[in-house]
Short mmCIF file of C-alpha atoms and ligand atoms in Angstrom, two decimals:
data_model
loop_
_atom_site.label_atom_id
_atom_site.label_comp_id
_atom_site.label_asym_id
_atom_site.label_seq_id
_atom_site.Cartn_x
_atom_site.Cartn_y
_atom_site.Cartn_z
CA MET A 1 19.59 71.42 129.30
CA ARG A 2 22.05 70.54 126.58
CA VAL A 3 21.17 66.85 126.53
CA GLU A 4 17.51 67.68 125.87
CA ARG A 5 18.41 70.27 123.30
CA TRP A 6 20.91 68.24 121.30
CA GLY A 7 20.33 64.59 122.14
CA ARG A 8 18.04 63.18 119.43
CA ALA A 9 14.48 62.72 120.71
CA GLU A 10 14.20 59.18 119.31
CA ILE A 11 17.43 58.19 121.08
CA ARG A 12 16.27 59.67 124.40
CA GLU A 13 13.15 57.52 124.12
CA LEU A 14 15.13 54.31 123.61
CA ALA A 15 16.09 51.98 126.41
CA ALA A 16 19.77 50.96 126.16
CA TYR A 17 20.27 47.29 125.23
CA HIS A 18 20.13 45.55 128.59
CA VAL A 19 22.36 42.62 129.51
CA GLU A 20 21.56 40.86 132.81
CA ASN A 21 24.36 40.52 135.32
CA ALA A 22 25.18 36.81 135.35
CA VAL A 23 27.93 36.77 137.99
CA GLY A 24 27.68 33.57 140.03
CA LEU A 25 24.78 32.20 137.97
CA ILE A 26 24.52 29.27 135.57
CA LYS A 27 24.33 31.25 132.34
CA LEU A 28 21.61 29.94 130.02
CA ASP A 29 20.37 33.28 128.69
CA ALA A 30 22.48 34.29 125.69
CA MET A 31 22.83 31.32 123.30
CA GLU A 32 26.50 30.89 124.07
CA ASN A 33 28.28 27.60 123.50
CA PRO A 34 29.01 26.42 127.08
CA TYR A 35 32.24 24.55 126.26
CA ASP A 36 35.86 25.67 126.64
CA TRP A 37 38.60 24.43 124.31
CA PRO A 38 40.86 21.51 125.24
CA LYS A 39 44.09 22.72 126.89
CA ALA A 40 46.33 21.70 123.98
CA LEU A 41 44.23 23.79 121.60
CA VAL A 42 44.42 26.82 123.91
CA ASP A 43 48.23 26.45 124.00
CA ASN A 44 48.40 26.32 120.19
CA TRP A 45 46.18 29.35 119.91
CA LEU A 46 48.27 31.42 122.32
CA GLU A 47 51.37 30.38 120.40
CA CYS A 48 49.75 31.59 117.19
CA LEU A 49 48.97 34.97 118.77
CA ARG A 50 52.70 35.48 119.48
CA SER A 51 53.41 36.31 115.85
CA ILE A 52 50.83 39.11 115.69
CA HIS A 53 52.08 42.65 115.13
CA ILE A 54 49.92 44.56 117.56
CA ASN A 55 51.59 47.83 116.51
CA ARG A 56 50.24 47.48 112.95
CA TYR A 57 46.75 48.05 111.66
CA PRO A 58 44.89 44.90 110.69
CA ASP A 59 44.41 43.83 107.06
CA PRO A 60 41.41 46.06 106.20
CA ASP A 61 39.96 43.36 103.93
CA SER A 62 40.67 40.36 106.21
CA ARG A 63 41.66 38.44 103.06
CA SER A 64 43.17 35.43 104.76
CA LEU A 65 40.27 35.05 107.18
CA LYS A 66 37.70 35.41 104.39
CA GLN A 67 39.37 32.60 102.45
CA ARG A 68 39.18 30.40 105.55
CA LEU A 69 35.50 31.27 106.04
CA ARG A 70 34.77 30.41 102.40
CA GLU A 71 36.16 26.92 102.90
CA ALA A 72 34.76 26.36 106.40
CA MET A 73 31.22 27.45 105.52
CA THR A 74 31.24 26.40 101.83
CA ILE A 75 30.39 29.85 100.57
CA PRO A 76 29.64 29.84 96.83
CA ASP A 77 32.58 31.13 94.73
CA ASP A 78 30.49 33.70 92.87
CA GLN A 79 29.38 35.42 96.10
CA GLU A 80 31.21 38.20 97.96
CA ILE A 81 31.80 38.44 101.72
CA LEU A 82 31.70 41.43 104.05
CA LEU A 83 32.81 41.07 107.67
CA GLY A 84 31.39 42.85 110.70
CA ASN A 85 32.18 43.21 114.38
CA GLY A 86 29.48 40.64 115.08
CA SER A 87 26.40 40.41 112.88
CA ASP A 88 25.00 43.22 115.03
CA GLU A 89 27.43 45.56 113.30
CA LEU A 90 26.46 44.17 109.91
CA ILE A 91 22.80 44.97 110.58
CA GLN A 92 23.87 48.52 111.40
CA ILE A 93 26.06 48.78 108.28
CA ILE A 94 23.25 47.53 106.02
CA ALA A 95 20.81 49.99 107.57
CA LEU A 96 23.23 52.93 107.20
CA ALA A 97 23.85 51.99 103.57
CA LEU A 98 20.13 52.06 102.71
CA ALA A 99 18.72 54.63 105.14
CA GLY A 100 16.91 57.48 103.44
CA ASP A 101 13.76 59.53 103.67
CA LYS A 102 11.35 56.75 102.92
CA ALA A 103 13.46 53.61 103.32
CA THR A 104 11.52 51.24 105.55
CA VAL A 105 12.73 48.20 107.47
CA MET A 106 10.35 45.23 107.76
CA ALA A 107 10.56 42.04 109.81
CA PRO A 108 8.22 39.51 111.38
CA GLU A 109 7.26 40.04 115.01
CA PRO A 110 8.54 38.80 117.45
CA THR A 111 12.08 38.49 116.17
CA PHE A 112 15.65 39.57 116.93
CA VAL A 113 15.37 42.96 118.66
CA MET A 114 18.41 44.54 116.97
CA TYR A 115 16.54 45.00 113.67
CA ARG A 116 14.09 47.39 115.31
CA LEU A 117 16.68 49.05 117.55
CA ILE A 118 19.03 49.77 114.64
CA ALA A 119 16.13 51.01 112.49
CA SER A 120 15.31 53.61 115.19
CA ILE A 121 18.92 54.69 115.48
CA THR A 122 19.25 55.09 111.70
CA ARG A 123 15.86 56.88 111.56
CA MET A 124 14.28 54.22 109.38
CA PRO A 125 10.55 53.50 109.79
CA TYR A 126 10.10 49.93 111.09
CA ILE A 127 7.17 47.67 110.26
CA GLY A 128 6.74 44.50 112.35
CA ILE A 129 4.44 41.87 110.82
CA PRO A 130 2.99 39.65 113.59
CA LEU A 131 3.67 35.95 113.19
CA ARG A 132 0.71 33.62 113.23
CA ALA A 133 -0.32 32.69 116.74
CA ASP A 134 -0.55 29.00 115.75
CA GLY A 135 3.09 27.90 115.65
CA PHE A 136 4.76 31.22 114.74
CA ALA A 137 4.49 30.79 110.94
CA LEU A 138 4.88 33.79 108.63
CA ASP A 139 1.58 35.52 107.97
CA MET A 140 1.80 35.62 104.18
CA VAL A 141 -1.47 37.50 103.67
CA ALA A 142 -0.11 40.30 105.87
CA PHE A 143 3.33 40.16 104.24
CA ARG A 144 1.96 40.45 100.68
CA GLU A 145 -0.18 43.44 101.67
CA SER A 146 2.53 45.22 103.67
CA ILE A 147 5.24 44.73 101.04
CA GLU A 148 2.89 46.23 98.45
CA LEU A 149 1.91 49.10 100.75
CA HIS A 150 5.26 50.00 102.38
CA GLN A 151 7.75 49.00 99.65
CA PRO A 152 10.39 48.07 102.27
CA ALA A 153 14.06 48.79 101.51
CA ILE A 154 15.15 45.91 103.77
CA ILE A 155 13.36 42.81 105.06
CA PHE A 156 15.12 40.87 107.83
CA LEU A 157 14.23 37.19 108.25
CA ALA A 158 15.99 35.27 111.02
CA TYR A 159 16.18 31.63 109.86
CA PRO A 160 15.67 30.00 112.36
CA ASN A 161 13.96 32.81 114.22
CA ASN A 162 15.05 34.13 117.60
CA PRO A 163 13.28 33.92 120.09
CA THR A 164 10.77 31.39 118.68
CA GLY A 165 13.35 28.86 117.41
CA ASN A 166 11.45 27.72 114.30
CA LEU A 167 12.41 27.66 110.62
CA TRP A 168 9.76 29.26 108.43
CA SER A 169 8.45 27.71 105.24
CA ARG A 170 11.08 27.95 102.49
CA THR A 171 8.38 28.55 99.90
CA ASP A 172 7.06 31.52 101.92
CA ILE A 173 10.54 33.03 102.18
CA GLU A 174 11.12 32.55 98.45
CA GLU A 175 7.85 34.34 97.77
CA ILE A 176 8.91 37.23 100.02
CA ILE A 177 12.25 37.45 98.16
CA SER A 178 10.45 37.63 94.83
CA LEU A 179 7.90 40.22 96.02
CA ALA A 180 10.44 42.43 97.84
CA PRO A 181 11.29 45.64 95.97
CA GLY A 182 14.55 45.93 97.98
CA LEU A 183 16.90 43.69 99.93
CA VAL A 184 16.05 40.54 101.86
CA VAL A 185 18.57 39.60 104.55
CA VAL A 186 18.26 36.00 105.76
CA ASP A 187 19.96 35.94 109.17
CA GLU A 188 21.38 32.47 109.79
CA ALA A 189 22.94 33.07 113.21
CA TYR A 190 21.92 29.54 114.27
CA ALA A 191 23.14 27.73 111.15
CA PRO A 192 25.25 25.20 113.12
CA PHE A 193 22.05 23.87 114.72
CA ALA A 194 19.59 24.20 111.83
CA SER A 195 18.56 21.73 109.14
CA ASP A 196 18.30 24.25 106.30
CA SER A 197 20.05 27.29 104.81
CA PHE A 198 19.71 29.86 102.02
CA LEU A 199 23.45 30.00 101.21
CA GLU A 200 23.00 27.92 98.08
CA ALA A 201 20.00 29.96 96.97
CA LEU A 202 22.17 33.10 96.74
CA GLY A 203 22.96 32.54 93.08
CA HIS A 204 19.26 32.57 92.16
CA HIS A 205 18.28 35.93 93.64
CA LYS A 206 19.78 39.36 92.99
CA ASN A 207 18.26 40.90 96.16
CA LEU A 208 19.16 38.20 98.71
CA LEU A 209 21.92 38.44 101.32
CA VAL A 210 22.72 35.73 103.87
CA MET A 211 24.16 36.73 107.24
CA ARG A 212 26.10 34.37 109.49
CA THR A 213 28.03 34.75 112.74
CA VAL A 214 30.63 32.72 114.62
CA SER A 215 29.03 33.71 117.94
CA LYS A 216 26.57 30.87 118.47
CA MET A 217 29.02 28.20 117.24
CA GLY A 218 31.35 28.97 120.13
CA LEU A 219 33.24 32.21 119.39
CA ALA A 220 30.90 34.87 120.83
CA GLY A 221 33.83 36.68 122.45
CA LEU A 222 35.57 37.33 119.12
CA ARG A 223 32.76 39.45 117.65
CA LEU A 224 32.73 38.31 114.04
CA GLY A 225 29.83 38.17 111.62
CA LEU A 226 29.70 37.75 107.86
CA LEU A 227 27.40 38.96 105.16
CA VAL A 228 27.36 36.98 101.92
CA GLY A 229 25.82 38.08 98.66
CA PRO A 230 26.11 39.44 95.14
CA LYS A 231 29.06 41.70 94.33
CA ASP A 232 27.05 44.80 93.40
CA TRP A 233 25.30 44.91 96.80
CA ILE A 234 28.34 44.01 98.91
CA GLU A 235 30.43 46.66 97.11
CA GLN A 236 27.99 49.41 98.05
CA ILE A 237 27.40 48.25 101.61
CA ASN A 238 31.17 47.92 102.15
CA LYS A 239 31.60 51.67 101.69
CA VAL A 240 29.83 52.21 105.02
CA ARG A 241 32.07 49.82 106.95
CA LEU A 242 34.84 51.46 108.97
CA PRO A 243 38.21 50.38 107.51
CA TYR A 244 39.62 48.36 110.41
CA ASN A 245 36.45 46.98 111.99
CA ILE A 246 37.92 43.47 112.43
CA ASN A 247 40.92 43.72 114.75
CA VAL A 248 44.13 41.67 114.45
CA LEU A 249 43.31 39.42 117.41
CA THR A 250 39.91 38.54 115.98
CA GLN A 251 41.29 37.91 112.50
CA ALA A 252 44.04 35.62 113.75
CA SER A 253 41.91 33.85 116.36
CA ALA A 254 38.97 33.19 114.04
CA GLU A 255 41.30 31.85 111.38
CA PHE A 256 42.96 29.60 113.95
CA ALA A 257 39.60 28.39 115.31
CA LEU A 258 38.30 27.59 111.83
CA HIS A 259 41.42 25.53 111.16
CA HIS A 260 40.24 23.45 114.11
CA LYS A 261 36.58 23.55 113.21
CA ALA A 262 36.20 19.85 114.03
CA VAL A 263 36.28 20.79 117.73
CA LEU A 264 33.46 23.31 117.25
CA ASP A 265 31.51 20.81 115.13
CA GLN A 266 31.77 18.19 117.88
CA GLN A 267 30.52 20.72 120.42
CA ALA A 268 27.58 21.61 118.15
CA ALA A 269 26.76 17.90 117.79
CA GLN A 270 26.76 17.55 121.57
CA ILE A 271 24.49 20.61 121.89
CA LEU A 272 22.08 19.08 119.35
CA ARG A 273 21.89 15.86 121.37
CA ASP A 274 21.28 17.87 124.53
CA ARG A 275 18.62 20.00 122.80
CA LYS A 276 16.71 16.81 122.01
CA ARG A 277 17.08 15.59 125.59
CA LEU A 278 16.05 18.94 127.11
CA PHE A 279 13.08 19.16 124.74
CA GLU A 280 11.91 15.75 125.94
CA ARG A 281 12.43 16.67 129.57
CA LEU A 282 10.45 19.91 129.15
CA SER A 283 7.70 18.20 127.14
CA ALA A 284 7.19 15.76 130.00
CA ILE A 285 6.24 18.62 132.35
CA THR A 286 2.46 18.90 132.10
CA ASP A 287 2.15 22.56 133.18
CA ILE A 288 4.20 24.03 130.36
CA SER A 289 4.06 23.97 126.56
CA VAL A 290 7.28 23.69 124.58
CA PHE A 291 8.00 25.00 121.07
CA PRO A 292 10.17 22.93 118.68
CA SER A 293 13.60 24.47 118.02
CA GLU A 294 16.17 24.45 115.21
CA ALA A 295 18.55 26.59 117.31
CA ASN A 296 20.59 26.18 120.51
CA PHE A 297 17.75 27.39 122.71
CA ILE A 298 14.19 26.34 123.54
CA LEU A 299 11.17 28.60 124.04
CA PHE A 300 8.43 27.43 126.40
CA ARG A 301 5.23 28.83 127.89
CA THR A 302 4.54 28.69 131.62
CA PRO A 303 1.02 28.60 133.16
CA HIS A 304 -1.13 31.70 132.65
CA GLY A 305 0.11 34.82 134.44
CA ARG A 306 3.16 33.13 135.96
CA GLY A 307 6.01 33.78 133.49
CA ALA A 308 7.79 36.59 135.32
CA GLU A 309 7.37 34.91 138.71
CA ILE A 310 8.81 31.60 137.49
CA PHE A 311 11.72 33.40 135.81
CA GLU A 312 12.58 35.14 139.11
CA LYS A 313 12.29 31.92 141.11
CA ILE A 314 14.64 30.13 138.71
CA LYS A 315 17.10 33.00 138.96
CA ALA A 316 16.95 33.00 142.74
CA GLN A 317 18.06 29.35 142.54
CA GLY A 318 21.13 30.36 140.53
CA VAL A 319 20.03 29.77 136.93
CA LEU A 320 19.74 32.68 134.50
CA ILE A 321 17.46 32.22 131.47
CA LYS A 322 15.59 34.83 129.41
CA ASN A 323 12.23 36.31 130.32
CA LEU A 324 10.20 37.17 127.20
CA SER A 325 6.82 37.31 128.88
CA ALA A 326 6.40 41.07 128.38
CA HIS A 327 5.93 40.62 124.61
CA ASN A 328 2.23 40.50 123.68
CA MET A 329 2.69 37.35 121.55
CA LEU A 330 4.94 35.69 124.12
CA THR A 331 2.95 36.12 127.31
CA ASP A 332 4.39 33.83 130.00
CA CYS A 333 7.13 32.63 127.66
CA LEU A 334 10.71 31.97 128.78
CA ARG A 335 13.72 30.98 126.69
CA VAL A 336 16.50 28.68 127.82
CA THR A 337 19.85 28.23 126.06
CA ILE A 338 21.16 24.66 125.80
CA GLY A 339 24.01 24.34 128.32
CA LYS A 340 26.14 21.45 129.50
CA PRO A 341 24.14 18.33 130.46
CA GLU A 342 24.54 19.02 134.19
CA GLU A 343 23.46 22.66 133.73
CA ASN A 344 20.36 21.58 131.81
CA GLU A 345 19.56 19.06 134.56
CA ARG A 346 19.90 21.75 137.23
CA PHE A 347 17.62 24.02 135.20
CA ILE A 348 14.93 21.33 134.95
CA GLN A 349 15.19 20.74 138.69
CA VAL A 350 14.75 24.44 139.64
CA LEU A 351 12.01 24.90 137.01
CA LYS A 352 10.03 22.04 138.56
CA GLN A 353 10.48 23.57 142.01
CA ALA A 354 9.37 26.97 140.72
CA LEU A 355 6.20 25.48 139.19
C1 PLP B 401 22.53 36.32 118.41
C2 PLP B 401 21.98 36.80 117.14
C3 PLP B 401 22.71 37.67 116.32
C4 PLP B 401 23.92 38.40 116.84
O1 PLP B 401 25.07 37.85 116.47
P1 PLP B 401 26.47 38.53 116.77
O2 PLP B 401 27.30 38.06 115.62
O3 PLP B 401 26.92 38.00 118.08
O4 PLP B 401 26.31 40.03 116.78
C5 PLP B 401 22.20 37.98 115.07
N1 PLP B 401 21.00 37.50 114.67
C6 PLP B 401 20.27 36.70 115.45
C7 PLP B 401 18.95 36.21 114.96
C8 PLP B 401 20.72 36.33 116.71
O5 PLP B 401 19.96 35.58 117.50
#
């Protein structure tokens, strides 16, 4: 069989990234912003798209959009920016730029699954360092040992972490940056909902990159992520990027949206209020334990042995969340994205029924 002969063994062993079918369900599984734009804004946006030359290639360097991102996210002047088709693509670009015989990828465990998936695809050994069972803190004893032993080329740290939702100790992360022989990528996908960031620390470390995305702030459909860091690193990593990875519609639409960032900021503020409310509602349910979150989702643990069953019952009632209970550190854990107030209410209602 040709597939067996030529398809790479490590790819045949992988399961393709699975996305649940959400048709007809209240969608609280993927950390999307649940809000549409006001009609007047949609009209303005469509008007702006009229002037696009769809017959021409996009600006390969997205100069205008990068300038807008600099202002909107207050990116330090002395740092360079590289754009990706979502931060997923940036993770892949970074891996391809550093992959080599012994280049290892390291990350805490559990964390964002793409780090491991992309390491397999780029044939990089992957070392997951289990988080501490008490509150998902970084296990610094293990990190010090493993950094010394494996000399990782790349360490990914999601800040806050997905799927646990917590911010790790800043001091611990700074220690990891100083011990790391290679790159440290701090993935700030949830920056709009978090109380801290490493953007301003960029100037102090030569091996630190900060990754952001517009997905969780309300533009998941555009597919746009950014990598920020020192010129020498960005210059090298940029050589791996395909020339026109950010299409004309994304460039124009993201620039337009960031000109109206106040709308997205208001939506984020609403989501933060609803996160607090949902956290309180979940905490009041005696059978489950809830983990604090600095992101637009909440992780919680259902009674022993019942995670998968409760997930299915909730889904049968028309609400899709995320089942994480198969992970050995997340037994019986489920993750819910903050939706509109009425969606969150419905979720609480069906969760209580399921319990
Ligand atoms: C959702 C998520 C991403 C993916 O972002 P895209 O820009 O949509 O590809 C990256 N990192 C973390 C930690 C995430 O949770």
